[in-house]
mmCIF file of C-alpha atoms in Angstrom:
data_model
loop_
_atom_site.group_PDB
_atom_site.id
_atom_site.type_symbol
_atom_site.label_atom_id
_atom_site.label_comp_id
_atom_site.label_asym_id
_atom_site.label_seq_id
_atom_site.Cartn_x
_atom_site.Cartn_y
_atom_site.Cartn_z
ATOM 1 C CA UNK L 7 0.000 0.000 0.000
ATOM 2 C CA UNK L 8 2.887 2.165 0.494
ATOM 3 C CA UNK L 9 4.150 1.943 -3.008
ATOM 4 C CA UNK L 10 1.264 4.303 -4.381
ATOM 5 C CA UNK L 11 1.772 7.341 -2.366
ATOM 6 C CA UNK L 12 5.816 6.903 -2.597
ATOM 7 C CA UNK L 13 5.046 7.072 -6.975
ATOM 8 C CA UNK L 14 2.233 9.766 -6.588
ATOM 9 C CA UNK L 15 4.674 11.835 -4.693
ATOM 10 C CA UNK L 16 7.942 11.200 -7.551
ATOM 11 C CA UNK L 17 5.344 11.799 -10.055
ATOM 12 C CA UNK L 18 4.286 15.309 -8.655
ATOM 13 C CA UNK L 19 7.940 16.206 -7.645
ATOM 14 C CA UNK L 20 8.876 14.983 -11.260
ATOM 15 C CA UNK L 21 6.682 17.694 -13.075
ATOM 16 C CA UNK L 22 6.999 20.114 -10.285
ATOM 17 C CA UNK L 23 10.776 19.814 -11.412
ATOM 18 C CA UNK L 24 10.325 20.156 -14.822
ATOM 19 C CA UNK L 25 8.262 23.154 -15.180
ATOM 20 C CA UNK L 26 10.965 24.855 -13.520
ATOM 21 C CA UNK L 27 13.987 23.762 -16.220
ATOM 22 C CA UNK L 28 15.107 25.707 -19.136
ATOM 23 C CA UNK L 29 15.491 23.818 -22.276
ATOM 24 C CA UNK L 30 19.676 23.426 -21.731
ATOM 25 C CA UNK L 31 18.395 21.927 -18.391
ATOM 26 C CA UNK L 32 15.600 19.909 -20.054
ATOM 27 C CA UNK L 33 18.316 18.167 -22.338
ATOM 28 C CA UNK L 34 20.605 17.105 -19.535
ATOM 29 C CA UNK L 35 17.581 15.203 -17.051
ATOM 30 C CA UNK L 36 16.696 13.799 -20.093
ATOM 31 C CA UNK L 37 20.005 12.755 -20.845
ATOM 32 C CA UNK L 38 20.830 11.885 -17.423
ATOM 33 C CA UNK L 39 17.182 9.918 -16.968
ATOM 34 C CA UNK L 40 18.461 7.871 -20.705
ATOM 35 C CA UNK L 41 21.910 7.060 -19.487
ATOM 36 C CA UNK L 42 20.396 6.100 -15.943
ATOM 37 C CA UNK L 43 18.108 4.088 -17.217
ATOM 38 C CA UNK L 44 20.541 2.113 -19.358
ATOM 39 C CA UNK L 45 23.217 1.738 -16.767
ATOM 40 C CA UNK L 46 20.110 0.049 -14.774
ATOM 41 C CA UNK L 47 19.035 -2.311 -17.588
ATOM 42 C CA UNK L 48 22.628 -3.198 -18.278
ATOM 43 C CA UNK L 49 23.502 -3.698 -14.613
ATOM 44 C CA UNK L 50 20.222 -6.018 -14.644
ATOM 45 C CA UNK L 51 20.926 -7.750 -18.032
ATOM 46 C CA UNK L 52 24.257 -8.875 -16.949
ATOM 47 C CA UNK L 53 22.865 -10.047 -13.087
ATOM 48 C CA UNK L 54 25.026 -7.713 -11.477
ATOM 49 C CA UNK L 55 24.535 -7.355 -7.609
ATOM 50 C CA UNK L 56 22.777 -4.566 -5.858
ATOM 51 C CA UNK L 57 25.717 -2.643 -5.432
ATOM 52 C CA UNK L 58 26.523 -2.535 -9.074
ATOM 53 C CA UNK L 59 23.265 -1.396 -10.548
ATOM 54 C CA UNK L 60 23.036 1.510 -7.999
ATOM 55 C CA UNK L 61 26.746 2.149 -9.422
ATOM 56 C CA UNK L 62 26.178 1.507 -13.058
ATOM 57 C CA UNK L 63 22.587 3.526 -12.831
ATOM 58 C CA UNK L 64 24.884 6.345 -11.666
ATOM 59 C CA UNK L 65 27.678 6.163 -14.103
ATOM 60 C CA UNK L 66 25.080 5.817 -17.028
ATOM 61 C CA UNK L 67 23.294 9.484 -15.449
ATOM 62 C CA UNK L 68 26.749 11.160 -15.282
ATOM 63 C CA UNK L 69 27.589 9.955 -18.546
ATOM 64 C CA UNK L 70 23.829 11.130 -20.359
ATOM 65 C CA UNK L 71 24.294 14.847 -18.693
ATOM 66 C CA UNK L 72 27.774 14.972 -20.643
ATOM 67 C CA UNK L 73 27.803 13.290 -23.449
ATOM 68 C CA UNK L 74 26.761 14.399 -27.363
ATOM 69 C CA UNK L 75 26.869 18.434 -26.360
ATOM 70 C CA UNK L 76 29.666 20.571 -26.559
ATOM 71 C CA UNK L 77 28.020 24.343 -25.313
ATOM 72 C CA UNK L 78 31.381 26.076 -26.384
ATOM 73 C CA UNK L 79 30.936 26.138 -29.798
ATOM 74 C CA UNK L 80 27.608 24.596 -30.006
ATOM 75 C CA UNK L 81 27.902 21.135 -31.359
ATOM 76 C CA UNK L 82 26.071 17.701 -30.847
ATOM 77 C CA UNK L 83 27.121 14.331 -31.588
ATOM 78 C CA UNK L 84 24.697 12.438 -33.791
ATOM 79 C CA UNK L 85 24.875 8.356 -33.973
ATOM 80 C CA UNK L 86 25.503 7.193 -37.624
ATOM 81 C CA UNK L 87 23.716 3.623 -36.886
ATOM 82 C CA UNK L 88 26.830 1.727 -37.654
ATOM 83 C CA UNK L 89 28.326 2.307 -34.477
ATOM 84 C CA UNK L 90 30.436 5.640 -34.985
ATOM 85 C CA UNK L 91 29.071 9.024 -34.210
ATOM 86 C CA UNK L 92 29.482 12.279 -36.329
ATOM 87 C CA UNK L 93 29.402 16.008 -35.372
ATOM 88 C CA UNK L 94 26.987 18.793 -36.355
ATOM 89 C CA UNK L 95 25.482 21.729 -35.428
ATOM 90 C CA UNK L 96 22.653 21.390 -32.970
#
């Protein structure tokens, strides 16, 4: 019974968050959410123990805030399909 109220309340704090985010900021939880949730299926896939999904759901966060953005000269990193990634202009 406790498992409703604990998802109503990450729901509401979810799109309390995100009304608040510019669209930079928008990019990088989604990002982060992406890379999280991979690390987590990945940890998972490969029956890794608790300790490594929590770390591997990290890693994959960190990794989907950095990763395919460069803000200095405003560039994004594009997958080609075939495993190699190309650069353009956002």
């Amino acid at each position: 019974m406790m498992k409703i109220p604990a998802i109503a309340l990450a729901c509401t704090a979810a799109l309390t968050l995100a009304g608040c985010l510019s669209p930079y900021e928008e990019r990088q939880a989604g990002g982060a959410l992406i890379g999280g949730g991979l690390g987590f299926l990945t940890a998972k896939a490969f029956d890794a123990n608790s300790n490594w999904v929590v770390v591997s759901t990290l890693a994959g966060a960190a990794a989907g805030t950095l990763v395919a953005r460069n803000t200095a000269d405003n560039t994004c990193a594009y997958a080609t399909g075939d495993g190699r990634y190309r650069s353009g202009p956002c």
